[in-house]
mmCIF file of C-alpha atoms in Angstrom:
data_model
loop_
_atom_site.group_PDB
_atom_site.id
_atom_site.type_symbol
_atom_site.label_atom_id
_atom_site.label_comp_id
_atom_site.label_asym_id
_atom_site.label_seq_id
_atom_site.Cartn_x
_atom_site.Cartn_y
_atom_site.Cartn_z
ATOM 1 C CA MET A 1 -32.998 53.980 14.779
ATOM 2 C CA PRO A 2 -33.451 56.643 17.507
ATOM 3 C CA VAL A 3 -35.896 59.488 16.873
ATOM 4 C CA GLU A 4 -35.860 62.800 18.724
ATOM 5 C CA VAL A 5 -38.964 65.000 18.964
ATOM 6 C CA TRP A 6 -38.595 68.670 19.924
ATOM 7 C CA ILE A 7 -41.738 70.435 21.077
ATOM 8 C CA ASN A 8 -42.285 74.061 22.040
ATOM 9 C CA PRO A 9 -45.826 73.945 23.417
ATOM 10 C CA LYS A 10 -48.128 76.839 24.107
ATOM 11 C CA SER A 11 -49.198 77.493 27.667
ATOM 12 C CA ASP A 12 -52.889 76.664 27.196
ATOM 13 C CA ILE A 13 -54.515 73.480 28.540
ATOM 14 C CA GLN A 14 -55.123 71.945 25.094
ATOM 15 C CA SER A 15 -51.432 72.215 24.159
ATOM 16 C CA ALA A 16 -50.394 70.683 27.509
ATOM 17 C CA ALA A 17 -52.803 67.804 26.929
ATOM 18 C CA THR A 18 -51.356 67.271 23.438
ATOM 19 C CA VAL A 19 -47.816 67.150 24.821
ATOM 20 C CA ASN A 20 -48.871 64.600 27.432
ATOM 21 C CA ALA A 21 -50.539 62.485 24.754
ATOM 22 C CA VAL A 22 -47.413 62.579 22.576
ATOM 23 C CA ALA A 23 -45.238 61.626 25.574
ATOM 24 C CA SER A 24 -47.542 58.706 26.367
ATOM 25 C CA LEU A 25 -47.434 57.603 22.738
ATOM 26 C CA LEU A 26 -43.618 57.706 22.653
ATOM 27 C CA SER A 27 -43.466 55.775 25.928
ATOM 28 C CA ALA A 28 -45.771 53.107 24.480
ATOM 29 C CA VAL A 29 -43.599 52.878 21.336
ATOM 30 C CA GLN A 30 -40.515 52.395 23.510
ATOM 31 C CA GLU A 31 -42.235 49.625 25.497
ATOM 32 C CA LEU A 32 -43.325 47.894 22.307
ATOM 33 C CA GLU A 33 -39.800 48.096 20.911
ATOM 34 C CA ARG A 34 -38.361 46.705 24.145
ATOM 35 C CA ALA A 35 -40.886 43.847 24.109
ATOM 36 C CA ARG A 36 -40.066 43.099 20.455
ATOM 37 C CA ALA A 37 -36.342 42.997 21.237
ATOM 38 C CA GLU A 38 -36.919 40.665 24.193
ATOM 39 C CA ARG A 39 -39.097 38.400 22.041
ATOM 40 C CA GLU A 40 -36.425 38.228 19.336
ATOM 41 C CA GLU A 41 -33.814 37.394 21.945
ATOM 42 C CA ARG A 42 -36.011 34.623 23.352
ATOM 43 C CA LEU A 43 -36.462 33.195 19.878
ATOM 44 C CA THR A 44 -32.675 32.906 19.529
ATOM 45 C CA LEU A 45 -32.452 30.902 22.768
ATOM 46 C CA TRP A 46 -33.220 27.214 23.092
ATOM 47 C CA PRO A 47 -36.385 26.886 25.215
ATOM 48 C CA ILE A 48 -35.705 25.730 28.759
ATOM 49 C CA GLU A 49 -37.775 22.635 29.399
ATOM 50 C CA ASP A 50 -38.792 20.934 32.619
ATOM 51 C CA VAL A 51 -35.877 18.656 33.482
ATOM 52 C CA PRO A 52 -36.810 15.532 35.442
ATOM 53 C CA VAL A 53 -34.084 15.086 38.073
ATOM 54 C CA MET A 54 -33.704 12.405 40.733
ATOM 55 C CA HIS A 55 -32.817 13.241 44.308
ATOM 56 C CA ASP A 56 -29.172 12.374 43.549
ATOM 57 C CA HIS A 57 -29.171 15.033 40.787
ATOM 58 C CA ALA A 58 -29.233 12.540 37.910
ATOM 59 C CA VAL A 59 -31.259 13.615 34.859
ATOM 60 C CA VAL A 60 -33.960 11.044 34.101
ATOM 61 C CA ASN A 61 -35.489 11.443 30.664
ATOM 62 C CA GLY A 62 -36.230 9.427 27.533
ATOM 63 C CA LYS A 63 -34.587 5.993 27.530
ATOM 64 C CA MET A 64 -33.101 6.550 30.986
ATOM 65 C CA ARG A 65 -36.628 6.893 32.388
ATOM 66 C CA GLU A 66 -37.452 3.392 31.112
ATOM 67 C CA LEU A 67 -34.229 2.018 32.605
ATOM 68 C CA MET A 68 -34.980 3.655 35.952
ATOM 69 C CA THR A 69 -38.407 1.998 35.975
ATOM 70 C CA THR A 70 -36.757 -1.397 35.494
ATOM 71 C CA ALA A 71 -34.140 -0.527 38.131
ATOM 72 C CA LYS A 72 -36.908 0.117 40.671
ATOM 73 C CA ARG A 73 -38.428 -3.289 39.917
ATOM 74 C CA VAL A 74 -35.216 -5.253 40.384
ATOM 75 C CA ALA A 75 -33.926 -3.180 43.309
ATOM 76 C CA THR A 76 -36.157 -4.859 45.872
ATOM 77 C CA THR A 77 -34.664 -8.287 45.088
ATOM 78 C CA ASN A 78 -31.116 -9.628 45.290
ATOM 79 C CA ILE A 79 -31.127 -10.706 41.652
ATOM 80 C CA SER A 80 -27.897 -10.124 39.730
ATOM 81 C CA VAL A 81 -27.861 -7.098 37.427
ATOM 82 C CA LEU A 82 -25.398 -6.506 34.588
ATOM 83 C CA LEU A 83 -25.157 -2.963 33.199
ATOM 84 C CA THR A 84 -23.746 -2.643 29.700
ATOM 85 C CA GLY A 85 -22.925 0.366 27.560
ATOM 86 C CA GLU A 86 -20.100 2.519 26.321
ATOM 87 C CA SER A 87 -17.857 4.419 28.702
ATOM 88 C CA GLY A 88 -19.478 7.590 30.006
ATOM 89 C CA THR A 89 -23.114 6.595 29.382
ATOM 90 C CA GLY A 90 -24.119 6.655 33.059
ATOM 91 C CA LYS A 91 -23.754 3.061 34.282
ATOM 92 C CA GLU A 92 -22.734 4.141 37.782
ATOM 93 C CA ILE A 93 -25.771 6.436 37.977
ATOM 94 C CA LEU A 94 -28.011 3.452 37.244
ATOM 95 C CA ALA A 95 -26.128 1.288 39.754
ATOM 96 C CA ARG A 96 -26.596 3.957 42.433
ATOM 97 C CA ALA A 97 -30.298 4.102 41.569
ATOM 98 C CA ILE A 98 -30.640 0.344 42.126
ATOM 99 C CA HIS A 99 -28.959 0.784 45.507
ATOM 100 C CA THR A 100 -31.130 3.805 46.394
ATOM 101 C CA PHE A 101 -34.378 2.041 45.493
ATOM 102 C CA SER A 102 -33.428 -1.057 47.520
ATOM 103 C CA ASP A 103 -33.763 -1.805 51.230
ATOM 104 C CA ARG A 104 -29.966 -1.414 51.413
ATOM 105 C CA ALA A 105 -30.172 2.330 50.739
ATOM 106 C CA GLU A 106 -28.953 3.265 54.229
ATOM 107 C CA GLN A 107 -25.901 1.005 53.888
ATOM 108 C CA PRO A 108 -22.689 1.691 51.903
ATOM 109 C CA PHE A 109 -22.537 1.940 48.123
ATOM 110 C CA ILE A 110 -18.972 1.147 47.047
ATOM 111 C CA PRO A 111 -17.893 1.637 43.405
ATOM 112 C CA PHE A 112 -14.857 -0.408 42.355
ATOM 113 C CA ASN A 113 -13.196 -0.266 38.929
ATOM 114 C CA CYS A 114 -11.620 -3.624 38.125
ATOM 115 C CA ALA A 115 -9.418 -2.048 35.430
ATOM 116 C CA ALA A 116 -8.009 0.680 37.676
ATOM 117 C CA ILE A 117 -6.087 -1.673 39.999
ATOM 118 C CA PRO A 118 -2.897 -3.556 39.017
ATOM 119 C CA ARG A 119 -3.697 -7.231 38.504
ATOM 120 C CA ASP A 120 -1.300 -8.410 41.202
ATOM 121 C CA MET A 121 -3.143 -6.231 43.751
ATOM 122 C CA LEU A 122 -6.695 -6.894 42.574
ATOM 123 C CA GLU A 123 -7.360 -9.936 44.750
ATOM 124 C CA SER A 124 -6.277 -8.252 47.986
ATOM 125 C CA GLN A 125 -8.224 -5.098 47.138
ATOM 126 C CA LEU A 126 -11.365 -7.078 46.347
ATOM 127 C CA PHE A 127 -11.316 -9.855 48.954
ATOM 128 C CA GLY A 128 -8.938 -8.325 51.523
ATOM 129 C CA HIS A 129 -5.828 -9.723 53.230
ATOM 130 C CA ARG A 130 -4.333 -10.255 56.658
ATOM 131 C CA ARG A 131 -1.185 -8.609 57.852
ATOM 132 C CA GLY A 132 1.872 -10.562 56.652
ATOM 133 C CA ALA A 133 -0.048 -12.405 53.930
ATOM 134 C CA PHE A 134 2.533 -11.231 51.378
ATOM 135 C CA THR A 135 5.538 -8.931 51.176
ATOM 136 C CA GLY A 136 4.429 -5.385 51.938
ATOM 137 C CA ALA A 137 1.212 -6.401 53.732
ATOM 138 C CA ASP A 138 2.051 -4.527 56.934
ATOM 139 C CA ARG A 139 -1.570 -4.150 58.053
ATOM 140 C CA ASP A 140 -4.941 -5.858 57.670
ATOM 141 C CA ASN A 141 -7.056 -4.823 54.690
ATOM 142 C CA PRO A 142 -10.757 -5.757 54.784
ATOM 143 C CA GLY A 143 -11.197 -5.380 51.003
ATOM 144 C CA VAL A 144 -14.058 -3.678 49.208
ATOM 145 C CA ILE A 145 -16.447 -6.614 49.598
ATOM 146 C CA ARG A 146 -16.339 -6.339 53.385
ATOM 147 C CA ALA A 147 -16.339 -2.520 53.155
ATOM 148 C CA ALA A 148 -19.685 -2.773 51.367
ATOM 149 C CA ARG A 149 -21.133 -5.179 53.990
ATOM 150 C CA GLY A 150 -24.926 -4.886 54.085
ATOM 151 C CA GLY A 151 -24.894 -2.567 51.070
ATOM 152 C CA THR A 152 -24.054 -2.661 47.368
ATOM 153 C CA LEU A 153 -20.728 -3.227 45.606
ATOM 154 C CA PHE A 154 -20.592 -1.851 42.069
ATOM 155 C CA LEU A 155 -17.989 -3.737 40.035
ATOM 156 C CA ASP A 156 -17.257 -1.621 36.971
ATOM 157 C CA GLU A 157 -15.397 -3.043 33.956
ATOM 158 C CA ILE A 158 -15.997 -6.570 35.201
ATOM 159 C CA GLY A 159 -14.669 -7.918 31.895
ATOM 160 C CA GLU A 160 -11.147 -6.932 32.994
ATOM 161 C CA LEU A 161 -11.207 -9.352 35.928
ATOM 162 C CA SER A 162 -8.350 -11.838 35.559
ATOM 163 C CA PRO A 163 -9.131 -15.534 34.882
ATOM 164 C CA GLU A 164 -7.492 -16.406 38.215
ATOM 165 C CA LEU A 165 -9.960 -14.268 40.202
ATOM 166 C CA GLN A 166 -13.101 -15.210 38.311
ATOM 167 C CA PRO A 167 -13.633 -18.527 40.218
ATOM 168 C CA LYS A 168 -13.345 -16.724 43.569
ATOM 169 C CA LEU A 169 -15.918 -14.129 42.511
ATOM 170 C CA LEU A 170 -18.215 -16.876 41.222
ATOM 171 C CA ARG A 171 -17.979 -18.691 44.558
ATOM 172 C CA PHE A 172 -18.822 -15.487 46.413
ATOM 173 C CA LEU A 173 -21.832 -14.830 44.173
ATOM 174 C CA GLU A 174 -23.133 -18.351 44.727
ATOM 175 C CA SER A 175 -22.451 -18.777 48.448
ATOM 176 C CA GLY A 176 -21.637 -15.329 49.843
ATOM 177 C CA GLU A 177 -18.318 -16.710 51.098
ATOM 178 C CA ILE A 178 -14.940 -15.013 50.840
ATOM 179 C CA CYS A 179 -11.543 -16.067 52.099
ATOM 180 C CA PRO A 180 -9.096 -13.139 52.313
ATOM 181 C CA LEU A 181 -5.405 -13.732 51.642
ATOM 182 C CA GLY A 182 -3.778 -15.099 54.769
ATOM 183 C CA GLU A 183 -7.068 -16.383 56.228
ATOM 184 C CA THR A 184 -7.625 -20.114 56.695
ATOM 185 C CA THR A 185 -11.375 -20.097 57.229
ATOM 186 C CA PRO A 186 -13.881 -18.550 54.809
ATOM 187 C CA PHE A 187 -16.778 -16.471 56.122
ATOM 188 C CA ILE A 188 -20.003 -15.079 54.726
ATOM 189 C CA VAL A 189 -20.509 -11.432 53.795
ATOM 190 C CA ASN A 190 -23.935 -10.031 52.894
ATOM 191 C CA VAL A 191 -23.358 -7.754 49.903
ATOM 192 C CA ARG A 192 -25.284 -7.110 46.711
ATOM 193 C CA ILE A 193 -23.197 -7.099 43.528
ATOM 194 C CA VAL A 194 -24.071 -4.919 40.536
ATOM 195 C CA ALA A 195 -21.627 -5.420 37.662
ATOM 196 C CA ALA A 196 -20.968 -3.304 34.581
ATOM 197 C CA THR A 197 -18.936 -3.554 31.399
ATOM 198 C CA ASN A 198 -18.262 -1.523 28.274
ATOM 199 C CA THR A 199 -17.153 -4.606 26.345
ATOM 200 C CA LYS A 200 -19.067 -7.523 24.822
ATOM 201 C CA LEU A 201 -18.739 -10.239 27.438
ATOM 202 C CA GLU A 202 -20.206 -12.840 25.072
ATOM 203 C CA GLN A 203 -17.148 -12.452 22.842
ATOM 204 C CA ALA A 204 -14.867 -12.740 25.891
ATOM 205 C CA VAL A 205 -16.651 -15.990 26.810
ATOM 206 C CA LYS A 206 -16.187 -17.389 23.292
ATOM 207 C CA SER A 207 -12.498 -16.504 23.329
ATOM 208 C CA GLY A 208 -12.013 -18.088 26.754
ATOM 209 C CA ARG A 209 -11.100 -14.843 28.519
ATOM 210 C CA PHE A 210 -14.235 -14.854 30.686
ATOM 211 C CA ARG A 211 -15.847 -17.851 32.409
ATOM 212 C CA GLU A 212 -19.167 -18.858 30.943
ATOM 213 C CA ASP A 213 -20.650 -19.841 34.327
ATOM 214 C CA LEU A 214 -19.667 -16.469 35.822
ATOM 215 C CA PHE A 215 -21.174 -14.676 32.841
ATOM 216 C CA TYR A 216 -24.533 -16.423 33.279
ATOM 217 C CA ARG A 217 -24.399 -15.772 37.039
ATOM 218 C CA LEU A 218 -23.955 -12.031 36.429
ATOM 219 C CA ASN A 219 -26.228 -11.724 33.397
ATOM 220 C CA VAL A 220 -29.591 -12.476 35.035
ATOM 221 C CA VAL A 221 -31.054 -9.021 34.384
ATOM 222 C CA ARG A 222 -29.243 -6.945 31.777
ATOM 223 C CA LEU A 223 -29.776 -3.207 31.445
ATOM 224 C CA GLN A 224 -28.292 -1.812 28.243
ATOM 225 C CA ILE A 225 -27.614 1.945 28.293
ATOM 226 C CA PRO A 226 -27.521 3.376 24.753
ATOM 227 C CA PRO A 227 -24.807 5.882 23.804
ATOM 228 C CA LEU A 228 -25.690 9.569 23.851
ATOM 229 C CA ARG A 229 -25.738 9.743 20.029
ATOM 230 C CA GLU A 230 -28.760 7.399 20.152
ATOM 231 C CA ARG A 231 -30.465 9.486 22.855
ATOM 232 C CA ARG A 232 -30.331 12.923 21.249
ATOM 233 C CA ASP A 233 -33.840 13.711 22.476
ATOM 234 C CA GLU A 234 -32.400 13.684 26.021
ATOM 235 C CA LEU A 235 -29.491 15.991 25.227
ATOM 236 C CA PRO A 236 -31.257 19.370 25.760
ATOM 237 C CA SER A 237 -32.313 18.238 29.247
ATOM 238 C CA PHE A 238 -28.735 17.216 30.058
ATOM 239 C CA VAL A 239 -27.412 20.525 28.715
ATOM 240 C CA HIS A 240 -29.763 22.723 30.732
ATOM 241 C CA HIS A 241 -29.173 20.669 33.887
ATOM 242 C CA PHE A 242 -25.381 20.725 33.579
ATOM 243 C CA VAL A 243 -25.319 24.415 32.620
ATOM 244 C CA THR A 244 -27.452 25.367 35.631
ATOM 245 C CA LYS A 245 -25.261 23.373 38.036
ATOM 246 C CA ALA A 246 -21.981 24.667 36.595
ATOM 247 C CA ALA A 247 -23.235 28.284 36.543
ATOM 248 C CA ILE A 248 -24.002 28.018 40.258
ATOM 249 C CA GLU A 249 -20.684 26.316 41.007
ATOM 250 C CA TYR A 250 -18.652 28.908 39.094
ATOM 251 C CA ARG A 251 -20.846 31.844 40.201
ATOM 252 C CA LYS A 252 -21.633 32.890 36.646
ATOM 253 C CA GLY A 253 -25.215 34.067 37.208
ATOM 254 C CA GLN A 254 -27.840 33.047 34.648
ATOM 255 C CA ILE A 255 -26.147 31.323 31.727
ATOM 256 C CA ARG A 256 -28.311 30.574 28.697
ATOM 257 C CA ILE A 257 -27.871 28.536 25.523
ATOM 258 C CA ALA A 258 -28.304 30.081 22.093
ATOM 259 C CA GLU A 259 -30.463 28.027 19.742
ATOM 260 C CA ASN A 260 -27.727 27.559 17.158
ATOM 261 C CA THR A 261 -25.362 26.388 19.923
ATOM 262 C CA MET A 262 -27.838 23.732 21.021
ATOM 263 C CA GLU A 263 -28.235 22.641 17.414
ATOM 264 C CA ARG A 264 -24.476 22.147 17.125
ATOM 265 C CA LEU A 265 -24.482 20.160 20.376
ATOM 266 C CA LEU A 266 -27.279 17.986 18.995
ATOM 267 C CA LEU A 267 -25.266 17.251 15.851
ATOM 268 C CA ALA A 268 -22.023 16.289 17.605
ATOM 269 C CA PRO A 269 -21.414 12.499 17.857
ATOM 270 C CA TRP A 270 -20.189 12.546 21.511
ATOM 271 C CA PRO A 271 -17.913 9.474 21.529
ATOM 272 C CA GLY A 272 -17.256 10.143 25.236
ATOM 273 C CA ASN A 273 -21.018 10.279 25.862
ATOM 274 C CA ILE A 274 -22.415 12.150 28.898
ATOM 275 C CA ARG A 275 -19.002 12.491 30.531
ATOM 276 C CA GLN A 276 -17.672 14.313 27.444
ATOM 277 C CA LEU A 277 -20.769 16.535 27.250
ATOM 278 C CA LEU A 278 -20.444 17.465 30.929
ATOM 279 C CA ASN A 279 -16.769 18.364 30.586
ATOM 280 C CA GLU A 280 -17.444 20.418 27.441
ATOM 281 C CA LEU A 281 -20.174 22.445 29.162
ATOM 282 C CA ARG A 282 -18.105 22.973 32.311
ATOM 283 C CA ARG A 283 -15.260 24.317 30.179
ATOM 284 C CA MET A 284 -17.610 26.651 28.272
ATOM 285 C CA ILE A 285 -19.119 28.065 31.456
ATOM 286 C CA ALA A 286 -15.767 28.432 33.221
ATOM 287 C CA LEU A 287 -14.633 30.676 30.338
ATOM 288 C CA ALA A 288 -17.949 32.551 29.973
ATOM 289 C CA ASP A 289 -18.771 36.025 31.254
ATOM 290 C CA MET A 290 -21.417 36.645 33.903
ATOM 291 C CA ASN A 291 -24.984 36.063 32.634
ATOM 292 C CA ALA A 292 -23.650 35.161 29.196
ATOM 293 C CA ILE A 293 -25.433 33.503 26.295
ATOM 294 C CA LEU A 294 -23.360 30.557 25.080
ATOM 295 C CA THR A 295 -22.835 30.929 21.338
ATOM 296 C CA PRO A 296 -21.234 28.430 18.913
ATOM 297 C CA ALA A 297 -17.960 30.360 19.255
ATOM 298 C CA SER A 298 -17.665 29.027 22.811
ATOM 299 C CA LEU A 299 -17.559 25.402 21.630
ATOM 300 C CA SER A 300 -14.224 23.612 21.614
ATOM 301 C CA ALA A 301 -12.611 22.980 18.246
ATOM 302 C CA ASP A 302 -13.147 19.212 18.564
ATOM 303 C CA VAL A 303 -16.874 19.449 19.250
ATOM 304 C CA ALA A 304 -17.481 22.199 16.693
ATOM 305 C CA GLY A 305 -15.540 20.279 14.041
ATOM 306 C CA ALA A 306 -17.410 17.044 14.786
ATOM 307 C CA ALA A 307 -20.740 18.860 14.541
ATOM 308 C CA ASP A 308 -19.714 20.349 11.185
ATOM 309 C CA ASP A 309 -18.733 16.890 9.929
ATOM 310 C CA ALA A 310 -22.103 15.490 10.986
ATOM 311 C CA ALA A 311 -23.987 18.347 9.325
ATOM 312 C CA ALA A 312 -22.012 17.777 6.120
ATOM 313 C CA GLY A 313 -22.668 14.033 6.221
ATOM 314 C CA ARG A 314 -18.968 13.183 6.543
ATOM 315 C CA ASP A 315 -19.636 10.820 9.458
ATOM 316 C CA GLY A 316 -22.624 9.148 7.854
ATOM 317 C CA THR A 317 -25.108 10.349 10.466
ATOM 318 C CA PHE A 318 -26.877 13.199 8.670
ATOM 319 C CA VAL A 319 -27.070 14.148 4.999
ATOM 320 C CA PRO A 320 -29.020 17.298 4.109
ATOM 321 C CA ALA A 321 -29.883 18.338 0.594
ATOM 322 C CA ALA A 322 -27.119 19.999 -1.390
ATOM 323 C CA GLY A 323 -26.846 23.668 -0.466
ATOM 324 C CA ALA A 324 -29.158 23.343 2.534
ATOM 325 C CA LYS A 325 -28.577 25.726 5.427
ATOM 326 C CA LEU A 326 -28.087 24.294 8.929
ATOM 327 C CA ASN A 327 -30.832 26.077 10.857
ATOM 328 C CA PRO A 328 -33.658 25.648 8.289
ATOM 329 C CA THR A 329 -32.755 21.973 7.800
ATOM 330 C CA LEU A 330 -32.814 21.234 11.525
ATOM 331 C CA ALA A 331 -36.049 23.168 11.921
ATOM 332 C CA ARG A 332 -37.641 21.174 9.068
ATOM 333 C CA ILE A 333 -36.655 17.859 10.651
ATOM 334 C CA GLU A 334 -37.902 18.983 14.061
ATOM 335 C CA ARG A 335 -41.149 20.249 12.528
ATOM 336 C CA GLU A 336 -41.791 16.945 10.734
ATOM 337 C CA MET A 337 -41.061 14.904 13.866
ATOM 338 C CA ILE A 338 -43.518 16.994 15.899
ATOM 339 C CA ARG A 339 -46.200 16.751 13.194
ATOM 340 C CA ALA A 340 -45.751 12.987 12.972
ATOM 341 C CA ALA A 341 -45.968 12.586 16.761
ATOM 342 C CA LEU A 342 -49.091 14.729 16.998
ATOM 343 C CA GLN A 343 -50.708 12.844 14.126
ATOM 344 C CA ALA A 344 -49.811 9.454 15.614
ATOM 345 C CA HIS A 345 -51.335 10.454 18.961
ATOM 346 C CA HIS A 346 -54.377 12.247 17.496
ATOM 347 C CA GLY A 347 -53.266 15.681 18.651
ATOM 348 C CA LYS A 348 -52.843 14.725 22.305
ATOM 349 C CA MET A 349 -50.035 16.911 23.627
ATOM 350 C CA ASN A 350 -49.046 14.721 26.590
ATOM 351 C CA ALA A 351 -48.756 11.549 24.507
ATOM 352 C CA ALA A 352 -46.882 13.321 21.690
ATOM 353 C CA ALA A 353 -44.444 14.944 24.125
ATOM 354 C CA LYS A 354 -43.759 11.582 25.784
ATOM 355 C CA ALA A 355 -43.141 9.947 22.399
ATOM 356 C CA LEU A 356 -40.672 12.704 21.504
ATOM 357 C CA GLY A 357 -38.921 12.400 24.883
ATOM 358 C CA ILE A 358 -39.651 16.002 25.915
ATOM 359 C CA SER A 359 -42.006 17.695 28.362
ATOM 360 C CA ARG A 360 -45.435 19.091 27.465
ATOM 361 C CA LYS A 361 -44.038 22.587 28.080
ATOM 362 C CA GLY A 362 -41.103 21.852 25.785
ATOM 363 C CA LEU A 363 -43.453 20.661 23.021
ATOM 364 C CA TYR A 364 -45.585 23.786 23.415
ATOM 365 C CA LEU A 365 -42.529 26.054 23.138
ATOM 366 C CA LYS A 366 -41.199 24.190 20.109
ATOM 367 C CA ARG A 367 -44.569 24.426 18.345
ATOM 368 C CA GLN A 368 -44.628 28.135 19.100
ATOM 369 C CA ARG A 369 -41.064 28.580 17.813
ATOM 370 C CA LEU A 370 -41.690 26.521 14.654
ATOM 371 C CA GLY A 371 -45.076 28.044 13.914
ATOM 372 C CA LEU A 372 -47.037 24.792 14.304
#
């Protein structure tokens, strides 16, 4: 509430000094009020934590940090790696990391989706063909295996490979030999294969849709990427990273996330995983004003509705007490998790932050916000 003070001072020195003192006091009150308003605004924003990012701009936190450590270990060998996980969890990011950490890093990295090519064209796209090998083959095609020569070929959705092509891929994995359509003599190509699937290959083997020997040849080292709903501790890092990148791309200035918006994002189930989260945030920022604070009103109806269902326990993921409010309930859960982590690690901030999957700075800010 604004207050106006009218003064009609006398002309003596004491009155002038009094006026100056009153002016200084009012200025101090204004500064205190401004600081209080800024503090309240900060408390309504989700704290921005240190986001660990690789040189290829991939966020590495929580479970992904463990996977990256394993990726570094296997990258220096030519051992077969099978990446498994739902669509959108970041399998290609992990495949690129294996390539980057290897001695093939300066050579090509070629991603190839086995489900994106018609089955009758898959063999020629994978192994290549000579001109005239079949109707419509009016020029030579080296195929993606030869295109990745010396580097890494990432075969996504390997479970969709047809039974007819599986023996040819197995032969290549075992001997390095390929024989393009129209060629009479096979030749050797030096390529590392990293395969990925979002299906259970063991079930495909049992049903006869996938060769058992090929499965065991691919499944030497398996890296399982959990869905985003099982990596919620990583979500704030993803959000801040994606928001920062999109704000720069769309020239939106400094975009920030309101605390209750982040809480809704944390509750959403994200069936499309990181890809869905990225697209949601890009949409929100594209529609936002310059230097805006993203509030829950900016969420799409699908994400907001899914978060409401989760908060109400309708999807079986979260059941608060009857009549509980969203913000206090989330704060209580967060407070208990932080207390438990600090107790388990005897008050050591670094160890507790690592166990929670956040940075030391993030833990400090959360303790400050929650009064711990």
